[in-house]
PDB file of C-alpha atoms in Angstrom:
ATOM      1  CA  UNK A   1      15.225  -9.350  -7.312  1.00 66.00           C
ATOM      2  CA  UNK A   2      18.660  -7.956  -6.378  1.00 79.00           C
ATOM      3  CA  UNK A   3      19.835  -6.570  -3.020  1.00 81.00           C
ATOM      4  CA  UNK A   4      22.517  -3.967  -2.300  1.00 84.00           C
ATOM      5  CA  UNK A   5      24.691  -5.062   0.651  1.00 85.00           C
ATOM      6  CA  UNK A   6      27.123  -2.846   2.589  1.00 83.00           C
ATOM      7  CA  UNK A   7      30.339  -4.558   3.784  1.00 84.00           C
ATOM      8  CA  UNK A   8      32.232  -3.566   6.924  1.00 79.00           C
ATOM      9  CA  UNK A   9      34.830  -1.775   4.776  1.00 79.00           C
ATOM     10  CA  UNK A  10      32.167   0.492   3.268  1.00 77.00           C
ATOM     11  CA  UNK A  11      32.059  -1.192  -0.137  1.00 82.00           C
ATOM     12  CA  UNK A  12      28.693  -2.037  -1.719  1.00 84.00           C
ATOM     13  CA  UNK A  13      28.030  -5.351  -3.458  1.00 85.00           C
ATOM     14  CA  UNK A  14      24.918  -6.794  -5.167  1.00 84.00           C
ATOM     15  CA  UNK A  15      23.497 -10.205  -4.313  1.00 83.00           C
ATOM     16  CA  UNK A  16      20.326 -11.923  -5.445  1.00 79.00           C
ATOM     17  CA  UNK A  17      20.127 -14.272  -2.443  1.00 82.00           C
ATOM     18  CA  UNK A  18      20.213 -12.950   1.117  1.00 79.00           C
ATOM     19  CA  UNK A  19      19.081 -14.075   4.542  1.00 80.00           C
ATOM     20  CA  UNK A  20      18.320 -11.834   7.498  1.00 79.00           C
ATOM     21  CA  UNK A  21      19.564 -12.451  11.027  1.00 81.00           C
ATOM     22  CA  UNK A  22      16.991 -14.312  13.103  1.00 82.00           C
ATOM     23  CA  UNK A  23      16.338 -14.177  16.831  1.00 81.00           C
ATOM     24  CA  UNK A  24      17.938 -17.596  17.215  1.00 82.00           C
ATOM     25  CA  UNK A  25      21.082 -16.254  15.520  1.00 81.00           C
ATOM     26  CA  UNK A  26      21.273 -13.441  18.063  1.00 82.00           C
ATOM     27  CA  UNK A  27      21.267 -16.033  20.865  1.00 85.00           C
ATOM     28  CA  UNK A  28      24.347 -17.700  19.362  1.00 86.00           C
ATOM     29  CA  UNK A  29      27.478 -16.137  21.028  1.00 87.00           C
ATOM     30  CA  UNK A  30      29.666 -16.573  17.928  1.00 88.00           C
ATOM     31  CA  UNK A  31      27.183 -14.936  15.564  1.00 85.00           C
ATOM     32  CA  UNK A  32      26.421 -12.182  18.061  1.00 86.00           C
ATOM     33  CA  UNK A  33      30.162 -11.374  18.346  1.00 88.00           C
ATOM     34  CA  UNK A  34      30.465 -11.206  14.548  1.00 88.00           C
ATOM     35  CA  UNK A  35      27.526  -8.808  14.367  1.00 86.00           C
ATOM     36  CA  UNK A  36      29.029  -6.532  17.016  1.00 88.00           C
ATOM     37  CA  UNK A  37      32.372  -6.560  15.182  1.00 89.00           C
ATOM     38  CA  UNK A  38      30.618  -5.643  11.934  1.00 87.00           C
ATOM     39  CA  UNK A  39      28.736  -2.777  13.578  1.00 86.00           C
ATOM     40  CA  UNK A  40      31.926  -1.404  15.126  1.00 87.00           C
ATOM     41  CA  UNK A  41      33.887  -1.508  11.863  1.00 86.00           C
ATOM     42  CA  UNK A  42      31.015   0.058   9.937  1.00 84.00           C
ATOM     43  CA  UNK A  43      30.741   2.876  12.492  1.00 84.00           C
ATOM     44  CA  UNK A  44      34.454   3.551  12.223  1.00 83.00           C
ATOM     45  CA  UNK A  45      34.268   3.545   8.422  1.00 81.00           C
ATOM     46  CA  UNK A  46      31.419   6.065   8.134  1.00 78.00           C
ATOM     47  CA  UNK A  47      32.531   8.309  11.002  1.00 78.00           C
ATOM     48  CA  UNK A  48      32.411  12.006  10.021  1.00 74.00           C
ATOM     49  CA  UNK A  49      35.910  12.595  11.317  1.00 74.00           C
ATOM     50  CA  UNK A  50      37.229  10.494   8.436  1.00 70.00           C
ATOM     51  CA  UNK A  51      36.069  13.168   6.000  1.00 68.00           C
ATOM     52  CA  UNK A  52      37.392  16.333   7.703  1.00 66.00           C
ATOM     53  CA  UNK A  53      39.552  18.627   5.561  1.00 61.00           C
ATOM     54  CA  UNK A  54      42.305  20.182   7.709  1.00 62.00           C
ATOM     55  CA  UNK A  55      42.438  23.213   5.406  1.00 58.00           C
ATOM     56  CA  UNK A  56      38.810  24.103   6.206  1.00 53.00           C
ATOM     57  CA  UNK A  57      38.949  23.760   9.967  1.00 51.00           C
ATOM     58  CA  UNK A  58      38.716  27.532  10.555  1.00 55.00           C
ATOM     59  CA  UNK A  59      36.389  28.247   7.624  1.00 53.00           C
ATOM     60  CA  UNK A  60      32.797  29.325   8.294  1.00 54.00           C
ATOM     61  CA  UNK A  61      29.917  29.673   5.849  1.00 53.00           C
ATOM     62  CA  UNK A  62      29.397  33.247   6.979  1.00 53.00           C
ATOM     63  CA  UNK A  63      32.871  34.173   5.704  1.00 54.00           C
ATOM     64  CA  UNK A  64      31.925  33.085   2.182  1.00 54.00           C
ATOM     65  CA  UNK A  65      28.658  35.018   2.367  1.00 53.00           C
ATOM     66  CA  UNK A  66      30.431  38.207   3.517  1.00 58.00           C
ATOM     67  CA  UNK A  67      32.938  37.836   0.706  1.00 55.00           C
ATOM     68  CA  UNK A  68      30.070  37.499  -1.810  1.00 56.00           C
ATOM     69  CA  UNK A  69      28.405  40.634  -0.432  1.00 57.00           C
ATOM     70  CA  UNK A  70      31.615  42.602  -0.866  1.00 58.00           C
ATOM     71  CA  UNK A  71      31.952  41.504  -4.492  1.00 58.00           C
ATOM     72  CA  UNK A  72      28.348  42.517  -5.212  1.00 55.00           C
ATOM     73  CA  UNK A  73      28.798  45.957  -3.610  1.00 56.00           C
ATOM     74  CA  UNK A  74      31.961  46.511  -5.637  1.00 58.00           C
ATOM     75  CA  UNK A  75      30.146  45.654  -8.879  1.00 55.00           C
ATOM     76  CA  UNK A  76      26.859  47.512  -8.188  1.00 51.00           C
ATOM     77  CA  UNK A  77      27.827  50.352  -5.818  1.00 52.00           C
ATOM     78  CA  UNK A  78      24.572  52.271  -6.402  1.00 51.00           C
ATOM     79  CA  UNK A  79      22.289  49.404  -5.391  1.00 48.00           C
ATOM     80  CA  UNK A  80      21.039  50.554  -1.997  1.00 50.00           C
ATOM     81  CA  UNK A  81      19.710  47.084  -1.304  1.00 50.00           C
ATOM     82  CA  UNK A  82      23.295  46.213  -0.538  1.00 48.00           C
ATOM     83  CA  UNK A  83      24.140  49.598   0.988  1.00 51.00           C
ATOM     84  CA  UNK A  84      22.071  50.940   3.862  1.00 52.00           C
ATOM     85  CA  UNK A  85      19.343  48.326   3.438  1.00 52.00           C
ATOM     86  CA  UNK A  86      16.577  50.856   2.723  1.00 56.00           C
ATOM     87  CA  UNK A  87      15.334  48.943  -0.329  1.00 60.00           C
ATOM     88  CA  UNK A  88      15.670  45.529   1.176  1.00 62.00           C
ATOM     89  CA  UNK A  89      12.187  43.986   1.611  1.00 62.00           C
ATOM     90  CA  UNK A  90      11.292  43.045   5.138  1.00 64.00           C
ATOM     91  CA  UNK A  91       9.771  39.757   6.139  1.00 62.00           C
ATOM     92  CA  UNK A  92       6.326  41.371   6.456  1.00 64.00           C
ATOM     93  CA  UNK A  93       6.490  42.463   2.786  1.00 62.00           C
ATOM     94  CA  UNK A  94       6.361  38.860   1.660  1.00 60.00           C
ATOM     95  CA  UNK A  95       3.019  37.044   1.699  1.00 60.00           C
ATOM     96  CA  UNK A  96       3.264  33.869   3.676  1.00 60.00           C
ATOM     97  CA  UNK A  97       1.970  30.872   1.692  1.00 60.00           C
ATOM     98  CA  UNK A  98      -1.438  29.735   2.899  1.00 61.00           C
ATOM     99  CA  UNK A  99      -1.209  26.487   4.770  1.00 65.00           C
ATOM    100  CA  UNK A 100      -3.119  23.632   3.115  1.00 61.00           C
ATOM    101  CA  UNK A 101      -5.666  22.082   5.480  1.00 58.00           C
ATOM    102  CA  UNK A 102      -5.579  18.431   6.346  1.00 60.00           C
ATOM    103  CA  UNK A 103      -8.076  16.248   4.505  1.00 50.00           C
ATOM    104  CA  UNK A 104      -9.616  15.302   7.852  1.00 55.00           C
ATOM    105  CA  UNK A 105     -10.328  18.977   8.606  1.00 56.00           C
ATOM    106  CA  UNK A 106     -12.136  19.740   5.328  1.00 48.00           C
ATOM    107  CA  UNK A 107     -15.886  19.918   5.811  1.00 53.00           C
ATOM    108  CA  UNK A 108     -17.900  17.665   3.555  1.00 50.00           C
ATOM    109  CA  UNK A 109     -20.067  20.650   2.607  1.00 51.00           C
ATOM    110  CA  UNK A 110     -17.076  22.513   1.153  1.00 55.00           C
ATOM    111  CA  UNK A 111     -17.053  20.644  -2.158  1.00 60.00           C
ATOM    112  CA  UNK A 112     -20.591  19.791  -3.267  1.00 74.00           C
ATOM    113  CA  UNK A 113     -20.287  17.234  -6.045  1.00 76.00           C
ATOM    114  CA  UNK A 114     -24.039  16.716  -6.446  1.00 80.00           C
ATOM    115  CA  UNK A 115     -24.771  20.206  -7.812  1.00 83.00           C
ATOM    116  CA  UNK A 116     -24.897  20.044 -11.601  1.00 81.00           C
ATOM    117  CA  UNK A 117     -25.495  16.293 -11.679  1.00 79.00           C
ATOM    118  CA  UNK A 118     -28.110  14.915 -14.062  1.00 78.00           C
ATOM    119  CA  UNK A 119     -30.303  12.129 -12.725  1.00 78.00           C
ATOM    120  CA  UNK A 120     -33.037   9.927 -14.152  1.00 74.00           C
ATOM    121  CA  UNK A 121     -36.045   9.775 -11.839  1.00 74.00           C
ATOM    122  CA  UNK A 122     -38.203   6.715 -11.290  1.00 69.00           C
ATOM    123  CA  UNK A 123     -40.894   7.996 -13.648  1.00 68.00           C
ATOM    124  CA  UNK A 124     -38.339   8.306 -16.466  1.00 65.00           C
ATOM    125  CA  UNK A 125     -37.992  12.090 -16.277  1.00 72.00           C
ATOM    126  CA  UNK A 126     -34.545  13.636 -16.563  1.00 76.00           C
ATOM    127  CA  UNK A 127     -33.639  16.242 -13.947  1.00 82.00           C
ATOM    128  CA  UNK A 128     -30.671  18.448 -12.998  1.00 85.00           C
ATOM    129  CA  UNK A 129     -29.533  19.251  -9.464  1.00 87.00           C
ATOM    130  CA  UNK A 130     -29.331  23.059  -9.311  1.00 87.00           C
ATOM    131  CA  UNK A 131     -28.655  24.148  -5.705  1.00 86.00           C
ATOM    132  CA  UNK A 132     -28.885  23.401  -1.979  1.00 87.00           C
ATOM    133  CA  UNK A 133     -32.214  24.087  -0.320  1.00 86.00           C
ATOM    134  CA  UNK A 134     -32.124  26.663   2.476  1.00 85.00           C
ATOM    135  CA  UNK A 135     -34.407  27.546   5.365  1.00 83.00           C
ATOM    136  CA  UNK A 136     -35.923  30.956   6.159  1.00 80.00           C
ATOM    137  CA  UNK A 137     -32.695  32.412   7.537  1.00 77.00           C
ATOM    138  CA  UNK A 138     -30.684  31.293   4.487  1.00 77.00           C
ATOM    139  CA  UNK A 139     -28.881  28.394   6.170  1.00 82.00           C
ATOM    140  CA  UNK A 140     -28.523  25.185   4.110  1.00 84.00           C
ATOM    141  CA  UNK A 141     -30.906  22.410   5.108  1.00 86.00           C
ATOM    142  CA  UNK A 142     -29.310  19.228   6.443  1.00 86.00           C
ATOM    143  CA  UNK A 143     -25.727  18.139   6.925  1.00 84.00           C
ATOM    144  CA  UNK A 144     -23.370  16.143   4.756  1.00 81.00           C
ATOM    145  CA  UNK A 145     -22.256  12.677   5.808  1.00 79.00           C
ATOM    146  CA  UNK A 146     -19.774  10.214   4.345  1.00 76.00           C
ATOM    147  CA  UNK A 147     -22.514   7.576   4.418  1.00 77.00           C
ATOM    148  CA  UNK A 148     -25.158   8.551   1.805  1.00 73.00           C
ATOM    149  CA  UNK A 149     -27.895   6.958   3.921  1.00 73.00           C
ATOM    150  CA  UNK A 150     -27.164   9.442   6.718  1.00 79.00           C
ATOM    151  CA  UNK A 151     -26.797  12.471   4.423  1.00 82.00           C
ATOM    152  CA  UNK A 152     -29.655  14.872   5.292  1.00 85.00           C
ATOM    153  CA  UNK A 153     -28.900  17.614   2.753  1.00 87.00           C
ATOM    154  CA  UNK A 154     -31.821  18.736   0.596  1.00 88.00           C
ATOM    155  CA  UNK A 155     -31.474  19.952  -3.001  1.00 89.00           C
ATOM    156  CA  UNK A 156     -33.568  21.738  -5.576  1.00 88.00           C
ATOM    157  CA  UNK A 157     -33.953  19.670  -8.746  1.00 88.00           C
ATOM    158  CA  UNK A 158     -35.092  21.150 -12.049  1.00 88.00           C
ATOM    159  CA  UNK A 159     -37.102  18.903 -14.358  1.00 85.00           C
ATOM    160  CA  UNK A 160     -37.088  19.002 -18.143  1.00 79.00           C
ATOM    161  CA  UNK A 161     -40.322  21.001 -18.274  1.00 81.00           C
ATOM    162  CA  UNK A 162     -38.770  23.760 -16.141  1.00 82.00           C
ATOM    163  CA  UNK A 163     -40.550  22.900 -12.896  1.00 86.00           C
ATOM    164  CA  UNK A 164     -38.574  22.332  -9.710  1.00 87.00           C
ATOM    165  CA  UNK A 165     -38.872  19.917  -6.854  1.00 87.00           C
ATOM    166  CA  UNK A 166     -36.967  19.092  -3.647  1.00 86.00           C
ATOM    167  CA  UNK A 167     -35.023  15.857  -3.195  1.00 85.00           C
ATOM    168  CA  UNK A 168     -32.812  14.587  -0.402  1.00 84.00           C
ATOM    169  CA  UNK A 169     -29.170  13.793  -1.090  1.00 84.00           C
ATOM    170  CA  UNK A 170     -29.615  10.064  -0.454  1.00 81.00           C
ATOM    171  CA  UNK A 171     -32.314   9.845  -3.158  1.00 80.00           C
ATOM    172  CA  UNK A 172     -30.090  11.698  -5.632  1.00 78.00           C
ATOM    173  CA  UNK A 173     -27.115   9.472  -4.786  1.00 77.00           C
ATOM    174  CA  UNK A 174     -29.262   6.360  -5.248  1.00 73.00           C
ATOM    175  CA  UNK A 175     -30.376   7.499  -8.702  1.00 72.00           C
ATOM    176  CA  UNK A 176     -26.789   8.306  -9.706  1.00 69.00           C
ATOM    177  CA  UNK A 177     -25.638   4.890  -8.486  1.00 62.00           C
ATOM    178  CA  UNK A 178     -28.384   3.109 -10.438  1.00 62.00           C
ATOM    179  CA  UNK A 179     -27.349   4.906 -13.629  1.00 62.00           C
ATOM    180  CA  UNK A 180     -23.818   3.406 -13.556  1.00 60.00           C
ATOM    181  CA  UNK A 181     -22.376  -0.093 -13.580  1.00 55.00           C
ATOM    182  CA  UNK A 182     -19.490  -1.410 -11.463  1.00 54.00           C
ATOM    183  CA  UNK A 183     -16.944   0.206 -13.816  1.00 54.00           C
ATOM    184  CA  UNK A 184     -18.567   3.663 -13.729  1.00 49.00           C
ATOM    185  CA  UNK A 185     -20.126   3.471 -17.197  1.00 57.00           C
ATOM    186  CA  UNK A 186     -23.520   5.139 -17.601  1.00 58.00           C
ATOM    187  CA  UNK A 187     -26.496   2.820 -18.016  1.00 60.00           C
ATOM    188  CA  UNK A 188     -29.203   4.058 -20.387  1.00 65.00           C
ATOM    189  CA  UNK A 189     -32.783   2.902 -19.840  1.00 70.00           C
ATOM    190  CA  UNK A 190     -34.522   1.686 -23.006  1.00 78.00           C
ATOM    191  CA  UNK A 191     -37.745   3.492 -24.004  1.00 82.00           C
ATOM    192  CA  UNK A 192     -38.671   2.559 -27.591  1.00 90.00           C
ATOM    193  CA  UNK A 193     -37.421   1.840 -31.103  1.00 93.00           C
ATOM    194  CA  UNK A 194     -37.847   4.757 -33.488  1.00 93.00           C
ATOM    195  CA  UNK A 195     -36.362   3.704 -36.826  1.00 94.00           C
ATOM    196  CA  UNK A 196     -34.089   1.285 -38.652  1.00 94.00           C
ATOM    197  CA  UNK A 197     -31.592   1.332 -41.493  1.00 94.00           C
ATOM    198  CA  UNK A 198     -29.442  -1.104 -43.462  1.00 93.00           C
ATOM    199  CA  UNK A 199     -26.357  -0.766 -45.619  1.00 93.00           C
ATOM    200  CA  UNK A 200     -24.940  -2.698 -48.559  1.00 92.00           C
ATOM    201  CA  UNK A 201     -23.483  -5.338 -46.228  1.00 92.00           C
ATOM    202  CA  UNK A 202     -26.965  -6.589 -45.328  1.00 92.00           C
ATOM    203  CA  UNK A 203     -28.000  -9.850 -47.017  1.00 92.00           C
ATOM    204  CA  UNK A 204     -30.953  -9.599 -49.385  1.00 91.00           C
ATOM    205  CA  UNK A 205     -34.059 -11.752 -49.035  1.00 90.00           C
ATOM    206  CA  UNK A 206     -33.135 -13.695 -52.206  1.00 89.00           C
ATOM    207  CA  UNK A 207     -29.806 -14.726 -50.671  1.00 90.00           C
ATOM    208  CA  UNK A 208     -31.143 -15.251 -47.158  1.00 88.00           C
ATOM    209  CA  UNK A 209     -31.380 -19.045 -47.295  1.00 89.00           C
ATOM    210  CA  UNK A 210     -29.025 -21.976 -47.308  1.00 89.00           C
ATOM    211  CA  UNK A 211     -30.298 -24.831 -49.520  1.00 87.00           C
ATOM    212  CA  UNK A 212     -29.319 -28.351 -48.495  1.00 86.00           C
ATOM    213  CA  UNK A 213     -28.711 -31.297 -50.843  1.00 85.00           C
ATOM    214  CA  UNK A 214     -32.299 -32.520 -50.498  1.00 87.00           C
ATOM    215  CA  UNK A 215     -33.670 -29.044 -51.286  1.00 84.00           C
ATOM    216  CA  UNK A 216     -34.544 -27.827 -47.767  1.00 88.00           C
ATOM    217  CA  UNK A 217     -34.177 -24.082 -47.224  1.00 87.00           C
ATOM    218  CA  UNK A 218     -32.677 -22.909 -43.911  1.00 89.00           C
ATOM    219  CA  UNK A 219     -32.556 -19.201 -43.002  1.00 90.00           C
ATOM    220  CA  UNK A 220     -29.034 -17.837 -42.709  1.00 90.00           C
ATOM    221  CA  UNK A 221     -27.973 -16.637 -39.272  1.00 91.00           C
ATOM    222  CA  UNK A 222     -26.924 -13.038 -39.850  1.00 92.00           C
ATOM    223  CA  UNK A 223     -27.223  -9.622 -38.223  1.00 92.00           C
ATOM    224  CA  UNK A 224     -24.680  -7.689 -40.270  1.00 92.00           C
ATOM    225  CA  UNK A 225     -25.607  -4.444 -42.013  1.00 93.00           C
ATOM    226  CA  UNK A 226     -28.510  -3.357 -39.769  1.00 95.00           C
ATOM    227  CA  UNK A 227     -28.730  -0.506 -37.251  1.00 95.00           C
ATOM    228  CA  UNK A 228     -31.659   0.379 -34.990  1.00 94.00           C
ATOM    229  CA  UNK A 229     -32.484   3.896 -33.763  1.00 94.00           C
ATOM    230  CA  UNK A 230     -33.276   3.701 -30.046  1.00 92.00           C
ATOM    231  CA  UNK A 231     -34.733   6.396 -27.814  1.00 89.00           C
ATOM    232  CA  UNK A 232     -33.648   6.285 -24.175  1.00 80.00           C
ATOM    233  CA  UNK A 233     -35.590   7.367 -21.123  1.00 71.00           C
ATOM    234  CA  UNK A 234     -33.549  10.557 -20.851  1.00 69.00           C
ATOM    235  CA  UNK A 235     -34.779  11.660 -24.281  1.00 75.00           C
ATOM    236  CA  UNK A 236     -31.535  11.010 -26.168  1.00 81.00           C
ATOM    237  CA  UNK A 237     -31.324   8.726 -29.214  1.00 88.00           C
ATOM    238  CA  UNK A 238     -28.586   6.478 -30.584  1.00 89.00           C
ATOM    239  CA  UNK A 239     -28.073   4.176 -33.520  1.00 93.00           C
ATOM    240  CA  UNK A 240     -27.416   0.738 -32.049  1.00 91.00           C
ATOM    241  CA  UNK A 241     -26.172  -2.278 -33.981  1.00 92.00           C
ATOM    242  CA  UNK A 242     -28.792  -4.992 -34.448  1.00 93.00           C
ATOM    243  CA  UNK A 243     -26.531  -7.606 -32.879  1.00 90.00           C
ATOM    244  CA  UNK A 244     -26.349  -5.593 -29.641  1.00 89.00           C
ATOM    245  CA  UNK A 245     -30.028  -4.692 -29.334  1.00 89.00           C
ATOM    246  CA  UNK A 246     -31.034  -8.293 -30.102  1.00 89.00           C
ATOM    247  CA  UNK A 247     -29.170  -9.428 -26.970  1.00 88.00           C
ATOM    248  CA  UNK A 248     -30.550  -6.717 -24.654  1.00 84.00           C
ATOM    249  CA  UNK A 249     -34.133  -6.191 -25.894  1.00 87.00           C
ATOM    250  CA  UNK A 250     -35.115  -9.131 -28.139  1.00 89.00           C
ATOM    251  CA  UNK A 251     -38.879  -8.959 -27.480  1.00 89.00           C
ATOM    252  CA  UNK A 252     -39.182  -5.252 -28.306  1.00 90.00           C
ATOM    253  CA  UNK A 253     -37.025  -5.692 -31.405  1.00 93.00           C
ATOM    254  CA  UNK A 254     -39.044  -8.699 -32.610  1.00 92.00           C
ATOM    255  CA  UNK A 255     -42.355  -6.845 -32.161  1.00 92.00           C
ATOM    256  CA  UNK A 256     -40.929  -3.832 -34.005  1.00 94.00           C
ATOM    257  CA  UNK A 257     -39.795  -6.045 -36.911  1.00 93.00           C
ATOM    258  CA  UNK A 258     -43.278  -7.555 -37.269  1.00 93.00           C
ATOM    259  CA  UNK A 259     -45.057  -4.191 -36.977  1.00 94.00           C
ATOM    260  CA  UNK A 260     -42.798  -2.612 -39.615  1.00 94.00           C
ATOM    261  CA  UNK A 261     -42.931  -5.626 -41.986  1.00 93.00           C
ATOM    262  CA  UNK A 262     -39.212  -6.382 -41.923  1.00 94.00           C
ATOM    263  CA  UNK A 263     -39.463  -9.722 -40.130  1.00 92.00           C
ATOM    264  CA  UNK A 264     -38.871 -11.544 -43.456  1.00 92.00           C
ATOM    265  CA  UNK A 265     -35.473  -9.937 -43.855  1.00 94.00           C
ATOM    266  CA  UNK A 266     -32.630 -12.457 -43.322  1.00 93.00           C
ATOM    267  CA  UNK A 267     -31.359 -10.515 -40.296  1.00 93.00           C
ATOM    268  CA  UNK A 268     -34.727 -11.152 -38.541  1.00 94.00           C
ATOM    269  CA  UNK A 269     -36.163 -14.250 -40.242  1.00 92.00           C
ATOM    270  CA  UNK A 270     -34.000 -16.779 -38.405  1.00 92.00           C
ATOM    271  CA  UNK A 271     -34.847 -15.672 -34.852  1.00 92.00           C
ATOM    272  CA  UNK A 272     -37.973 -13.445 -34.669  1.00 92.00           C
ATOM    273  CA  UNK A 273     -40.583 -16.281 -34.942  1.00 91.00           C
ATOM    274  CA  UNK A 274     -38.913 -18.318 -32.208  1.00 90.00           C
ATOM    275  CA  UNK A 275     -38.571 -15.261 -29.957  1.00 88.00           C
ATOM    276  CA  UNK A 276     -42.267 -14.436 -30.244  1.00 89.00           C
ATOM    277  CA  UNK A 277     -43.268 -18.065 -29.698  1.00 88.00           C
ATOM    278  CA  UNK A 278     -41.226 -18.160 -26.520  1.00 85.00           C
ATOM    279  CA  UNK A 279     -42.837 -14.921 -25.360  1.00 82.00           C
ATOM    280  CA  UNK A 280     -46.317 -16.342 -25.958  1.00 84.00           C
ATOM    281  CA  UNK A 281     -45.491 -19.532 -24.051  1.00 81.00           C
ATOM    282  CA  UNK A 282     -44.292 -17.510 -21.044  1.00 73.00           C
ATOM    283  CA  UNK A 283     -47.460 -15.385 -21.109  1.00 74.00           C
ATOM    284  CA  UNK A 284     -49.708 -18.433 -21.362  1.00 74.00           C
ATOM    285  CA  UNK A 285     -47.941 -20.139 -18.467  1.00 69.00           C
ATOM    286  CA  UNK A 286     -48.293 -17.020 -16.365  1.00 61.00           C
ATOM    287  CA  UNK A 287     -52.024 -16.819 -17.148  1.00 58.00           C
ATOM    288  CA  UNK A 288     -52.656 -20.494 -16.386  1.00 57.00           C
ATOM    289  CA  UNK A 289     -50.777 -20.246 -13.101  1.00 52.00           C
ATOM    290  CA  UNK A 290     -52.807 -17.176 -12.181  1.00 49.00           C
ATOM    291  CA  UNK A 291     -56.132 -18.948 -12.815  1.00 51.00           C
ATOM    292  CA  UNK A 292     -55.056 -22.053 -10.895  1.00 52.00           C
ATOM    293  CA  UNK A 293     -54.033 -20.089  -7.802  1.00 50.00           C
ATOM    294  CA  UNK A 294     -57.083 -17.796  -7.658  1.00 50.00           C
ATOM    295  CA  UNK A 295     -59.977 -20.187  -8.413  1.00 47.00           C
TER     296      UNK A 295
END
């Protein structure tokens, strides 16, 4: 880091190491006298009287403006804007710019960010916020608040089947919050697996084993070349790589592989049996614990 330092003669120098004057320094008579001397010399150096031009002592800005007006009238003598002033716009002819309100003065109801939002309800239905609910005299129900828990606004929400329902702002905000992670990315809720596909990068069943020196066959650990079609709770579908879905929904993927007779494929063979065995052990432990605690 570099600092610009002004000397008492008005010159500017650059230094990378500086030290400010401390309170103890100000109590030292010698240092205090040096500071006062510096201030006095600096004031004398930057005094406005040092920059006065004697030739412009009697010059006024209005003189230059009057001279400019005369030159314009000589060049455009028929321009009445510089003649009798009849065509010169008055101050009232100009629209004054509208003053921007302070952020503190803007009502929270002015900009409604919830209208148009799509939310996923607890029962898995997708809905769209359409408008504010109003009472009999047409006034909006509830008031906005910076804290969502204290927001009493009520909205009309349209479901996918066309029906409508009323929801409070805090419920809508909670659903929106649950649909996003800490970085604002949308979280999609898994519903079911619809289909699968593989490309030429997928390993065939014949090449799906590694044979050791003593002849033992070990399934190869691979997931390349496979995509899974997933349907989300909001009704949308996406092709997801096998490697990603295996980490997020291994049980559902393993059951799908068995049901669709692809569990012998190398991409599934090495992990599906162990995944299902682990699932069965967890279920059996849960059942045994239930019987022990209730009988």
